[in-house]
Amino acid sequence: MELFRIKKDIPFMSYGRLTSTISLITFIISIVFLSFKGLNLGVDFTGGTLMEVSYSHPADIDKIRQVMDKIDLKDTTVQNFGTSKDVLIRLPIRQDLSIAQLSEKVSAALIESDKDTKIQRVESVGSQVGEELYANGALALLLVCFGIIAYLALRFEWRFAVAAVIANMHDVIIILGFFAFFQWEFNLTVLAAILAVLGYSVNESVVVFDRVRENFKKMRKANVVEVIDNAITRTMSRTVITHLMTQTMVCSMLFFGGETLHNFALALTIGILFGIYSSVLVACPVAMWLGVSQRNLGQDQPKEDTSQEINP
């Protein structure tokens, strides 16, 4: 199925240096934000208690902070959550109080200061569990990267594997950079979204790389740039349909899925948008610069072949 058919190949590789430079700058900026601002880790990773409180009127954040100070919880983070009537409270672990005692103490203090206070949810994670989740999450991310390298190296060759991993790491770091810059909460659902983006992005790279390999068989006299440009152009209709449908579903979660799915959908949205870009304008130029060719892919150049174009 094709929504449209492009007859003339688009010279994507002629913009390779420009797009790679933009990607490198974006990558470096994301690294800077991660280094200096860091991720706003949720209680899934840090341990502690997360409380969601709502009111029938706009919440007074300063008043809530004063209530926290009165009960000796000065390290508590209080912020609006979704609307002006909803408040998110992050409580650090207290050695002298259990998680249940701490949440009860805060709930009682808030209700005493305002009878209209409604506790919507309370989530608690111990510090040891948080550290284990952080370590296991990092390990999962690492294993996924190794799996991608092994799969692409076996299916294609190492140049494509390296190019795809560079593109995928580009997507992951940029997602993390967004979360570091805006200080959005980074929790297990966001980590799940990043792992999903890795698989999604590599699938797009495989589609393009597969067409590149086919083109090397059919476009015997074409150079590498022409082969890659043709491969990207011929897969554009499929790319538009796939990503449009996926983004529609993710946007429905983003706008109508509630706070539980909000950051998950947000990470997916960023990952899908940059995944399209990186699979075409990062992975392909890198593969070209690494020297991918017919000979590297095991394709022998025939003595005579007048076929230079692919039939659509």
PDB file of C-alpha atoms in Angstrom:
ATOM      1  CA  MET A   1       0.000   0.000   0.000  1.00  0.00           C
ATOM      2  CA  GLU A   2       1.306   3.453  -0.967  1.00  0.00           C
ATOM      3  CA  LEU A   3      -0.194   6.839  -0.149  1.00  0.00           C
ATOM      4  CA  PHE A   4       2.049   8.440  -2.751  1.00  0.00           C
ATOM      5  CA  ARG A   5       4.816   7.469  -5.122  1.00  0.00           C
ATOM      6  CA  ILE A   6       7.883   9.612  -5.686  1.00  0.00           C
ATOM      7  CA  LYS A   7       9.287   9.080  -9.177  1.00  0.00           C
ATOM      8  CA  LYS A   8      12.520  11.020  -8.756  1.00  0.00           C
ATOM      9  CA  ASP A   9      14.940  10.108  -5.985  1.00  0.00           C
ATOM     10  CA  ILE A  10      15.354  12.743  -3.262  1.00  0.00           C
ATOM     11  CA  PRO A  11      19.052  13.553  -2.628  1.00  0.00           C
ATOM     12  CA  PHE A  12      19.018  12.858   1.108  1.00  0.00           C
ATOM     13  CA  MET A  13      22.734  12.120   1.305  1.00  0.00           C
ATOM     14  CA  SER A  14      23.624  15.543  -0.060  1.00  0.00           C
ATOM     15  CA  TYR A  15      22.394  16.885   3.296  1.00  0.00           C
ATOM     16  CA  GLY A  16      24.293  14.246   5.272  1.00  0.00           C
ATOM     17  CA  ARG A  17      26.942  16.585   6.664  1.00  0.00           C
ATOM     18  CA  LEU A  18      24.364  19.189   7.675  1.00  0.00           C
ATOM     19  CA  THR A  19      22.031  16.723   9.393  1.00  0.00           C
ATOM     20  CA  SER A  20      24.926  14.957  11.114  1.00  0.00           C
ATOM     21  CA  THR A  21      26.235  18.292  12.397  1.00  0.00           C
ATOM     22  CA  ILE A  22      22.786  19.185  13.767  1.00  0.00           C
ATOM     23  CA  SER A  23      22.555  15.759  15.396  1.00  0.00           C
ATOM     24  CA  LEU A  24      26.003  16.116  16.941  1.00  0.00           C
ATOM     25  CA  ILE A  25      25.166  19.551  18.374  1.00  0.00           C
ATOM     26  CA  THR A  26      21.837  18.269  19.749  1.00  0.00           C
ATOM     27  CA  PHE A  27      23.599  15.243  21.210  1.00  0.00           C
ATOM     28  CA  ILE A  28      26.223  17.408  22.939  1.00  0.00           C
ATOM     29  CA  ILE A  29      23.572  19.777  24.331  1.00  0.00           C
ATOM     30  CA  SER A  30      21.664  16.787  25.736  1.00  0.00           C
ATOM     31  CA  ILE A  31      24.856  15.478  27.368  1.00  0.00           C
ATOM     32  CA  VAL A  32      25.438  18.905  28.942  1.00  0.00           C
ATOM     33  CA  PHE A  33      21.926  18.998  30.425  1.00  0.00           C
ATOM     34  CA  LEU A  34      22.300  15.452  31.719  1.00  0.00           C
ATOM     35  CA  SER A  35      25.658  16.309  33.297  1.00  0.00           C
ATOM     36  CA  PHE A  36      24.697  19.574  34.971  1.00  0.00           C
ATOM     37  CA  LYS A  37      20.960  19.269  35.638  1.00  0.00           C
ATOM     38  CA  GLY A  38      20.613  15.502  35.766  1.00  0.00           C
ATOM     39  CA  LEU A  39      17.425  13.484  35.608  1.00  0.00           C
ATOM     40  CA  ASN A  40      14.539  14.134  37.947  1.00  0.00           C
ATOM     41  CA  LEU A  41      14.386  10.537  39.155  1.00  0.00           C
ATOM     42  CA  GLY A  42      11.042   9.361  40.458  1.00  0.00           C
ATOM     43  CA  VAL A  43      10.505   7.416  43.632  1.00  0.00           C
ATOM     44  CA  ASP A  44      10.799   4.223  41.557  1.00  0.00           C
ATOM     45  CA  PHE A  45      14.552   4.827  41.479  1.00  0.00           C
ATOM     46  CA  THR A  46      15.348   7.021  44.469  1.00  0.00           C
ATOM     47  CA  GLY A  47      13.008   5.502  47.027  1.00  0.00           C
ATOM     48  CA  GLY A  48      10.547   7.543  49.053  1.00  0.00           C
ATOM     49  CA  THR A  49       6.884   8.428  48.980  1.00  0.00           C
ATOM     50  CA  LEU A  50       4.906  10.125  46.241  1.00  0.00           C
ATOM     51  CA  MET A  51       1.557  11.670  47.161  1.00  0.00           C
ATOM     52  CA  GLU A  52      -1.033  13.124  44.816  1.00  0.00           C
ATOM     53  CA  VAL A  53      -3.368  15.618  46.520  1.00  0.00           C
ATOM     54  CA  SER A  54      -6.336  17.454  45.002  1.00  0.00           C
ATOM     55  CA  TYR A  55      -8.565  20.358  46.056  1.00  0.00           C
ATOM     56  CA  SER A  56     -11.848  21.795  44.846  1.00  0.00           C
ATOM     57  CA  HIS A  57     -10.110  25.182  44.570  1.00  0.00           C
ATOM     58  CA  PRO A  58      -6.687  26.268  43.265  1.00  0.00           C
ATOM     59  CA  ALA A  59      -4.039  24.856  45.585  1.00  0.00           C
ATOM     60  CA  ASP A  60      -1.870  27.186  47.648  1.00  0.00           C
ATOM     61  CA  ILE A  61       1.608  25.769  47.058  1.00  0.00           C
ATOM     62  CA  ASP A  62       3.282  28.091  49.564  1.00  0.00           C
ATOM     63  CA  LYS A  63       0.819  27.092  52.274  1.00  0.00           C
ATOM     64  CA  ILE A  64       1.450  23.395  51.620  1.00  0.00           C
ATOM     65  CA  ARG A  65       5.200  23.974  51.869  1.00  0.00           C
ATOM     66  CA  GLN A  66       4.688  25.741  55.183  1.00  0.00           C
ATOM     67  CA  VAL A  67       2.723  22.721  56.415  1.00  0.00           C
ATOM     68  CA  MET A  68       5.630  20.471  55.398  1.00  0.00           C
ATOM     69  CA  ASP A  69       8.073  22.724  57.251  1.00  0.00           C
ATOM     70  CA  LYS A  70       5.966  22.569  60.425  1.00  0.00           C
ATOM     71  CA  ILE A  71       6.158  18.764  60.510  1.00  0.00           C
ATOM     72  CA  ASP A  72       9.927  18.853  59.866  1.00  0.00           C
ATOM     73  CA  LEU A  73       9.874  17.810  56.213  1.00  0.00           C
ATOM     74  CA  LYS A  74      11.827  20.670  54.679  1.00  0.00           C
ATOM     75  CA  ASP A  75      13.305  18.503  51.895  1.00  0.00           C
ATOM     76  CA  THR A  76       9.867  17.809  50.466  1.00  0.00           C
ATOM     77  CA  THR A  77       9.162  18.797  46.859  1.00  0.00           C
ATOM     78  CA  VAL A  78       5.745  20.368  46.258  1.00  0.00           C
ATOM     79  CA  GLN A  79       4.527  21.277  42.777  1.00  0.00           C
ATOM     80  CA  ASN A  80       1.381  21.635  40.716  1.00  0.00           C
ATOM     81  CA  PHE A  81       0.361  18.497  38.937  1.00  0.00           C
ATOM     82  CA  GLY A  82      -1.700  18.745  35.756  1.00  0.00           C
ATOM     83  CA  THR A  83      -4.055  21.512  36.933  1.00  0.00           C
ATOM     84  CA  SER A  84      -3.892  24.262  39.543  1.00  0.00           C
ATOM     85  CA  LYS A  85      -6.130  22.140  41.809  1.00  0.00           C
ATOM     86  CA  ASP A  86      -3.810  19.117  41.832  1.00  0.00           C
ATOM     87  CA  VAL A  87      -0.555  18.903  43.768  1.00  0.00           C
ATOM     88  CA  LEU A  88       2.269  16.371  43.665  1.00  0.00           C
ATOM     89  CA  ILE A  89       4.295  15.912  46.854  1.00  0.00           C
ATOM     90  CA  ARG A  90       7.579  13.972  46.919  1.00  0.00           C
ATOM     91  CA  LEU A  91       8.704  12.884  50.355  1.00  0.00           C
ATOM     92  CA  PRO A  92      12.242  11.654  51.022  1.00  0.00           C
ATOM     93  CA  ILE A  93      12.901   8.555  53.087  1.00  0.00           C
ATOM     94  CA  ARG A  94      13.012   9.173  56.833  1.00  0.00           C
ATOM     95  CA  GLN A  95      15.005   6.777  58.963  1.00  0.00           C
ATOM     96  CA  ASP A  96      12.916   7.493  62.078  1.00  0.00           C
ATOM     97  CA  LEU A  97       9.582   6.900  60.324  1.00  0.00           C
ATOM     98  CA  SER A  98       8.271   4.037  58.264  1.00  0.00           C
ATOM     99  CA  ILE A  99       6.758   4.784  54.872  1.00  0.00           C
ATOM    100  CA  ALA A 100       3.230   4.215  56.219  1.00  0.00           C
ATOM    101  CA  GLN A 101       3.820   6.476  59.237  1.00  0.00           C
ATOM    102  CA  LEU A 102       5.263   9.196  57.040  1.00  0.00           C
ATOM    103  CA  SER A 103       2.328   9.212  54.609  1.00  0.00           C
ATOM    104  CA  GLU A 104      -0.162   9.212  57.492  1.00  0.00           C
ATOM    105  CA  LYS A 105       1.640  12.100  59.160  1.00  0.00           C
ATOM    106  CA  VAL A 106       1.574  14.186  55.978  1.00  0.00           C
ATOM    107  CA  SER A 107      -2.065  13.337  55.233  1.00  0.00           C
ATOM    108  CA  ALA A 108      -3.141  14.355  58.725  1.00  0.00           C
ATOM    109  CA  ALA A 109      -1.232  17.648  58.533  1.00  0.00           C
ATOM    110  CA  LEU A 110      -2.681  18.535  55.135  1.00  0.00           C
ATOM    111  CA  ILE A 111      -6.255  17.720  56.138  1.00  0.00           C
ATOM    112  CA  GLU A 112      -5.843  19.734  59.339  1.00  0.00           C
ATOM    113  CA  SER A 113      -4.699  22.785  57.369  1.00  0.00           C
ATOM    114  CA  ASP A 114      -7.464  22.419  54.770  1.00  0.00           C
ATOM    115  CA  LYS A 115     -10.512  20.202  55.256  1.00  0.00           C
ATOM    116  CA  ASP A 116     -10.998  20.153  51.478  1.00  0.00           C
ATOM    117  CA  THR A 117      -7.814  18.094  51.009  1.00  0.00           C
ATOM    118  CA  LYS A 118      -8.294  14.807  49.159  1.00  0.00           C
ATOM    119  CA  ILE A 119      -5.490  12.241  48.982  1.00  0.00           C
ATOM    120  CA  GLN A 120      -5.751  10.706  45.501  1.00  0.00           C
ATOM    121  CA  ARG A 121      -2.874   8.246  45.636  1.00  0.00           C
ATOM    122  CA  VAL A 122       0.204   7.303  47.629  1.00  0.00           C
ATOM    123  CA  GLU A 123       3.145   5.399  46.116  1.00  0.00           C
ATOM    124  CA  SER A 124       6.088   4.222  48.180  1.00  0.00           C
ATOM    125  CA  VAL A 125       9.383   2.549  47.286  1.00  0.00           C
ATOM    126  CA  GLY A 126      12.180   1.597  49.631  1.00  0.00           C
ATOM    127  CA  SER A 127      15.697   2.902  48.935  1.00  0.00           C
ATOM    128  CA  GLN A 128      17.125  -0.567  48.354  1.00  0.00           C
ATOM    129  CA  VAL A 129      14.385  -1.418  45.867  1.00  0.00           C
ATOM    130  CA  GLY A 130      14.967   1.908  44.107  1.00  0.00           C
ATOM    131  CA  GLU A 131      18.689   1.210  43.699  1.00  0.00           C
ATOM    132  CA  GLU A 132      17.983  -2.256  42.342  1.00  0.00           C
ATOM    133  CA  LEU A 133      15.484  -0.880  39.834  1.00  0.00           C
ATOM    134  CA  TYR A 134      18.005   1.751  38.689  1.00  0.00           C
ATOM    135  CA  ALA A 135      20.738  -0.859  38.204  1.00  0.00           C
ATOM    136  CA  ASN A 136      18.417  -3.318  36.472  1.00  0.00           C
ATOM    137  CA  GLY A 137      17.094  -0.583  34.182  1.00  0.00           C
ATOM    138  CA  ALA A 138      20.610   0.405  33.110  1.00  0.00           C
ATOM    139  CA  LEU A 139      21.462  -3.250  32.526  1.00  0.00           C
ATOM    140  CA  ALA A 140      18.334  -3.743  30.403  1.00  0.00           C
ATOM    141  CA  LEU A 141      19.279  -0.745  28.261  1.00  0.00           C
ATOM    142  CA  LEU A 142      22.805  -2.107  27.780  1.00  0.00           C
ATOM    143  CA  LEU A 143      21.594  -5.592  26.848  1.00  0.00           C
ATOM    144  CA  VAL A 144      19.167  -4.164  24.291  1.00  0.00           C
ATOM    145  CA  CYS A 145      22.034  -2.257  22.631  1.00  0.00           C
ATOM    146  CA  PHE A 146      24.197  -5.397  22.449  1.00  0.00           C
ATOM    147  CA  GLY A 147      21.250  -7.352  21.041  1.00  0.00           C
ATOM    148  CA  ILE A 148      20.744  -4.750  18.304  1.00  0.00           C
ATOM    149  CA  ILE A 149      24.437  -4.840  17.378  1.00  0.00           C
ATOM    150  CA  ALA A 150      24.463  -8.640  17.184  1.00  0.00           C
ATOM    151  CA  TYR A 151      21.250  -8.811  15.149  1.00  0.00           C
ATOM    152  CA  LEU A 152      22.305  -6.219  12.558  1.00  0.00           C
ATOM    153  CA  ALA A 153      25.848  -7.594  12.314  1.00  0.00           C
ATOM    154  CA  LEU A 154      24.439 -11.050  11.506  1.00  0.00           C
ATOM    155  CA  ARG A 155      21.711  -9.846   9.159  1.00  0.00           C
ATOM    156  CA  PHE A 156      23.778  -7.249   7.307  1.00  0.00           C
ATOM    157  CA  GLU A 157      27.352  -6.476   8.357  1.00  0.00           C
ATOM    158  CA  TRP A 158      29.179  -4.570  11.079  1.00  0.00           C
ATOM    159  CA  ARG A 159      29.031  -1.182   9.325  1.00  0.00           C
ATOM    160  CA  PHE A 160      25.243  -1.204   9.367  1.00  0.00           C
ATOM    161  CA  ALA A 161      25.271  -2.435  12.968  1.00  0.00           C
ATOM    162  CA  VAL A 162      27.494   0.436  14.108  1.00  0.00           C
ATOM    163  CA  ALA A 163      25.445   3.002  12.156  1.00  0.00           C
ATOM    164  CA  ALA A 164      22.160   1.772  13.644  1.00  0.00           C
ATOM    165  CA  VAL A 165      23.496   1.772  17.209  1.00  0.00           C
ATOM    166  CA  ILE A 166      24.840   5.310  16.801  1.00  0.00           C
ATOM    167  CA  ALA A 167      21.410   6.407  15.534  1.00  0.00           C
ATOM    168  CA  ASN A 168      19.638   4.615  18.388  1.00  0.00           C
ATOM    169  CA  MET A 169      21.927   6.103  21.030  1.00  0.00           C
ATOM    170  CA  HIS A 170      21.261   9.477  19.426  1.00  0.00           C
ATOM    171  CA  ASP A 171      17.522   8.954  20.048  1.00  0.00           C
ATOM    172  CA  VAL A 172      17.989   7.757  23.645  1.00  0.00           C
ATOM    173  CA  ILE A 173      20.318  10.587  24.677  1.00  0.00           C
ATOM    174  CA  ILE A 174      18.023  13.215  23.164  1.00  0.00           C
ATOM    175  CA  ILE A 175      15.013  11.792  25.036  1.00  0.00           C
ATOM    176  CA  LEU A 176      17.024  11.881  28.264  1.00  0.00           C
ATOM    177  CA  GLY A 177      18.170  15.412  27.401  1.00  0.00           C
ATOM    178  CA  PHE A 178      14.570  16.587  27.111  1.00  0.00           C
ATOM    179  CA  PHE A 179      13.727  15.039  30.477  1.00  0.00           C
ATOM    180  CA  ALA A 180      16.809  16.625  32.062  1.00  0.00           C
ATOM    181  CA  PHE A 181      16.139  20.086  30.598  1.00  0.00           C
ATOM    182  CA  PHE A 182      12.456  20.238  31.545  1.00  0.00           C
ATOM    183  CA  GLN A 183      12.980  18.196  34.728  1.00  0.00           C
ATOM    184  CA  TRP A 184      10.139  15.865  33.857  1.00  0.00           C
ATOM    185  CA  GLU A 185       9.941  12.928  36.221  1.00  0.00           C
ATOM    186  CA  PHE A 186      11.943   9.930  35.048  1.00  0.00           C
ATOM    187  CA  ASN A 187      10.378   6.688  36.278  1.00  0.00           C
ATOM    188  CA  LEU A 188       9.959   3.071  35.211  1.00  0.00           C
ATOM    189  CA  THR A 189       7.293   3.882  32.624  1.00  0.00           C
ATOM    190  CA  VAL A 190       9.693   6.299  30.903  1.00  0.00           C
ATOM    191  CA  LEU A 191      12.407   3.641  30.910  1.00  0.00           C
ATOM    192  CA  ALA A 192       9.933   1.240  29.289  1.00  0.00           C
ATOM    193  CA  ALA A 193       9.222   3.880  26.632  1.00  0.00           C
ATOM    194  CA  ILE A 194      12.945   4.260  25.905  1.00  0.00           C
ATOM    195  CA  LEU A 195      13.328   0.506  25.440  1.00  0.00           C
ATOM    196  CA  ALA A 196      10.312   0.571  23.104  1.00  0.00           C
ATOM    197  CA  VAL A 197      11.864   3.443  21.125  1.00  0.00           C
ATOM    198  CA  LEU A 198      15.068   1.423  20.687  1.00  0.00           C
ATOM    199  CA  GLY A 199      13.158  -1.436  19.097  1.00  0.00           C
ATOM    200  CA  TYR A 200      11.002   0.912  17.058  1.00  0.00           C
ATOM    201  CA  SER A 201      13.977   2.874  15.735  1.00  0.00           C
ATOM    202  CA  VAL A 202      16.002  -0.193  14.814  1.00  0.00           C
ATOM    203  CA  ASN A 203      13.000  -1.559  12.901  1.00  0.00           C
ATOM    204  CA  GLU A 204      12.968   1.567  10.758  1.00  0.00           C
ATOM    205  CA  SER A 205      16.723   1.245  10.192  1.00  0.00           C
ATOM    206  CA  VAL A 206      16.318  -2.412   9.154  1.00  0.00           C
ATOM    207  CA  VAL A 207      13.674  -1.488   6.554  1.00  0.00           C
ATOM    208  CA  VAL A 208      15.955   1.130   4.977  1.00  0.00           C
ATOM    209  CA  PHE A 209      19.085  -1.038   5.197  1.00  0.00           C
ATOM    210  CA  ASP A 210      17.239  -3.973   3.635  1.00  0.00           C
ATOM    211  CA  ARG A 211      16.296  -1.826   0.655  1.00  0.00           C
ATOM    212  CA  VAL A 212      19.906  -0.597   0.430  1.00  0.00           C
ATOM    213  CA  ARG A 213      21.087  -4.211   0.210  1.00  0.00           C
ATOM    214  CA  GLU A 214      18.523  -4.962  -2.504  1.00  0.00           C
ATOM    215  CA  ASN A 215      19.580  -1.860  -4.408  1.00  0.00           C
ATOM    216  CA  PHE A 216      23.199  -2.999  -4.478  1.00  0.00           C
ATOM    217  CA  LYS A 217      22.002  -6.078  -6.378  1.00  0.00           C
ATOM    218  CA  LYS A 218      19.837  -4.144  -8.841  1.00  0.00           C
ATOM    219  CA  MET A 219      21.655  -0.836  -9.286  1.00  0.00           C
ATOM    220  CA  ARG A 220      24.987  -2.328 -10.297  1.00  0.00           C
ATOM    221  CA  LYS A 221      26.457   0.793 -11.889  1.00  0.00           C
ATOM    222  CA  ALA A 222      25.090   3.306  -9.385  1.00  0.00           C
ATOM    223  CA  ASN A 223      27.332   4.719  -6.687  1.00  0.00           C
ATOM    224  CA  VAL A 224      26.677   4.363  -2.952  1.00  0.00           C
ATOM    225  CA  VAL A 225      25.007   7.771  -2.634  1.00  0.00           C
ATOM    226  CA  GLU A 226      22.535   6.996  -5.433  1.00  0.00           C
ATOM    227  CA  VAL A 227      21.789   3.580  -3.944  1.00  0.00           C
ATOM    228  CA  ILE A 228      21.025   5.000  -0.489  1.00  0.00           C
ATOM    229  CA  ASP A 229      18.977   7.923  -1.838  1.00  0.00           C
ATOM    230  CA  ASN A 230      16.863   5.498  -3.871  1.00  0.00           C
ATOM    231  CA  ALA A 231      16.381   3.196  -0.872  1.00  0.00           C
ATOM    232  CA  ILE A 232      15.142   6.020   1.364  1.00  0.00           C
ATOM    233  CA  THR A 233      12.871   7.471  -1.323  1.00  0.00           C
ATOM    234  CA  ARG A 234      11.259   4.104  -2.096  1.00  0.00           C
ATOM    235  CA  THR A 235      10.461   3.472   1.577  1.00  0.00           C
ATOM    236  CA  MET A 236       9.043   6.931   2.303  1.00  0.00           C
ATOM    237  CA  SER A 237       5.403   5.971   1.723  1.00  0.00           C
ATOM    238  CA  ARG A 238       5.718   3.052   4.141  1.00  0.00           C
ATOM    239  CA  THR A 239       7.473   5.302   6.660  1.00  0.00           C
ATOM    240  CA  VAL A 240       4.753   7.955   6.538  1.00  0.00           C
ATOM    241  CA  ILE A 241       1.932   5.423   6.980  1.00  0.00           C
ATOM    242  CA  THR A 242       3.646   3.555   9.831  1.00  0.00           C
ATOM    243  CA  HIS A 243       4.703   6.575  11.838  1.00  0.00           C
ATOM    244  CA  LEU A 244       1.449   8.453  11.278  1.00  0.00           C
ATOM    245  CA  MET A 245      -0.595   5.568  12.654  1.00  0.00           C
ATOM    246  CA  THR A 246       1.787   5.000  15.564  1.00  0.00           C
ATOM    247  CA  GLN A 247       1.929   8.682  16.462  1.00  0.00           C
ATOM    248  CA  THR A 248      -1.873   8.903  16.378  1.00  0.00           C
ATOM    249  CA  MET A 249      -2.119   6.148  18.973  1.00  0.00           C
ATOM    250  CA  VAL A 250       0.631   7.673  21.136  1.00  0.00           C
ATOM    251  CA  CYS A 251      -1.022  11.103  21.005  1.00  0.00           C
ATOM    252  CA  SER A 252      -4.274   9.587  22.237  1.00  0.00           C
ATOM    253  CA  MET A 253      -2.372   8.282  25.276  1.00  0.00           C
ATOM    254  CA  LEU A 254      -0.621  11.614  25.716  1.00  0.00           C
ATOM    255  CA  PHE A 255      -3.805  13.712  25.745  1.00  0.00           C
ATOM    256  CA  PHE A 256      -6.368  11.278  27.124  1.00  0.00           C
ATOM    257  CA  GLY A 257      -4.400   8.646  29.021  1.00  0.00           C
ATOM    258  CA  GLY A 258      -4.091  10.577  32.258  1.00  0.00           C
ATOM    259  CA  GLU A 259      -1.030  11.310  34.359  1.00  0.00           C
ATOM    260  CA  THR A 260      -0.027   7.665  34.686  1.00  0.00           C
ATOM    261  CA  LEU A 261       0.636   7.387  30.942  1.00  0.00           C
ATOM    262  CA  HIS A 262       1.623  11.000  30.314  1.00  0.00           C
ATOM    263  CA  ASN A 263       5.411  10.727  30.638  1.00  0.00           C
ATOM    264  CA  PHE A 264       5.390   7.339  28.929  1.00  0.00           C
ATOM    265  CA  ALA A 265       3.584   8.804  25.911  1.00  0.00           C
ATOM    266  CA  LEU A 266       5.761  11.920  26.016  1.00  0.00           C
ATOM    267  CA  ALA A 267       8.952   9.857  25.782  1.00  0.00           C
ATOM    268  CA  LEU A 268       7.452   7.805  22.943  1.00  0.00           C
ATOM    269  CA  THR A 269       6.455  10.958  21.059  1.00  0.00           C
ATOM    270  CA  ILE A 270       9.974  12.380  21.228  1.00  0.00           C
ATOM    271  CA  GLY A 271      11.466   8.994  20.361  1.00  0.00           C
ATOM    272  CA  ILE A 272       9.234   8.437  17.329  1.00  0.00           C
ATOM    273  CA  LEU A 273       9.909  11.897  15.896  1.00  0.00           C
ATOM    274  CA  PHE A 274      13.665  11.628  16.334  1.00  0.00           C
ATOM    275  CA  GLY A 275      13.587   7.940  15.346  1.00  0.00           C
ATOM    276  CA  ILE A 276      12.339   8.831  11.866  1.00  0.00           C
ATOM    277  CA  TYR A 277      15.031  11.469  11.558  1.00  0.00           C
ATOM    278  CA  SER A 278      17.895   9.350  12.870  1.00  0.00           C
ATOM    279  CA  SER A 279      17.086   6.231  10.811  1.00  0.00           C
ATOM    280  CA  VAL A 280      17.247   8.248   7.601  1.00  0.00           C
ATOM    281  CA  LEU A 281      19.557  11.199   8.223  1.00  0.00           C
ATOM    282  CA  VAL A 282      21.924   9.768  10.829  1.00  0.00           C
ATOM    283  CA  ALA A 283      22.208   6.002  10.296  1.00  0.00           C
ATOM    284  CA  CYS A 284      22.502   6.132   6.493  1.00  0.00           C
ATOM    285  CA  PRO A 285      25.214   8.846   6.350  1.00  0.00           C
ATOM    286  CA  VAL A 286      27.207   7.021   9.042  1.00  0.00           C
ATOM    287  CA  ALA A 287      26.955   3.737   7.129  1.00  0.00           C
ATOM    288  CA  MET A 288      28.093   5.521   3.970  1.00  0.00           C
ATOM    289  CA  TRP A 289      31.075   7.135   5.715  1.00  0.00           C
ATOM    290  CA  LEU A 290      32.061   3.786   7.222  1.00  0.00           C
ATOM    291  CA  GLY A 291      32.490   2.523   3.675  1.00  0.00           C
ATOM    292  CA  VAL A 292      29.510   0.276   3.023  1.00  0.00           C
ATOM    293  CA  SER A 293      29.592  -1.033  -0.550  1.00  0.00           C
ATOM    294  CA  GLN A 294      28.669  -3.957  -2.761  1.00  0.00           C
ATOM    295  CA  ARG A 295      31.962  -5.633  -1.968  1.00  0.00           C
ATOM    296  CA  ASN A 296      31.452  -5.288   1.797  1.00  0.00           C
ATOM    297  CA  LEU A 297      27.992  -6.842   1.476  1.00  0.00           C
ATOM    298  CA  GLY A 298      29.333  -9.744  -0.542  1.00  0.00           C
ATOM    299  CA  GLN A 299      27.915  -8.541  -3.866  1.00  0.00           C
ATOM    300  CA  ASP A 300      30.198  -9.110  -6.839  1.00  0.00           C
ATOM    301  CA  GLN A 301      30.289  -6.409  -9.484  1.00  0.00           C
ATOM    302  CA  PRO A 302      29.365  -7.937 -12.883  1.00  0.00           C
ATOM    303  CA  LYS A 303      31.260  -7.080 -16.014  1.00  0.00           C
ATOM    304  CA  GLU A 304      28.169  -5.880 -17.830  1.00  0.00           C
ATOM    305  CA  ASP A 305      24.867  -4.692 -16.456  1.00  0.00           C
ATOM    306  CA  THR A 306      22.734  -1.916 -17.825  1.00  0.00           C
ATOM    307  CA  SER A 307      20.236  -2.001 -14.955  1.00  0.00           C
ATOM    308  CA  GLN A 308      20.611   1.128 -12.877  1.00  0.00           C
ATOM    309  CA  GLU A 309      17.139   1.737 -11.625  1.00  0.00           C
ATOM    310  CA  ILE A 310      14.640  -0.106  -9.469  1.00  0.00           C
ATOM    311  CA  ASN A 311      11.187  -0.726 -10.775  1.00  0.00           C
ATOM    312  CA  PRO A 312       8.756   0.783  -8.301  1.00  0.00           C
TER     313      PRO A 312
END
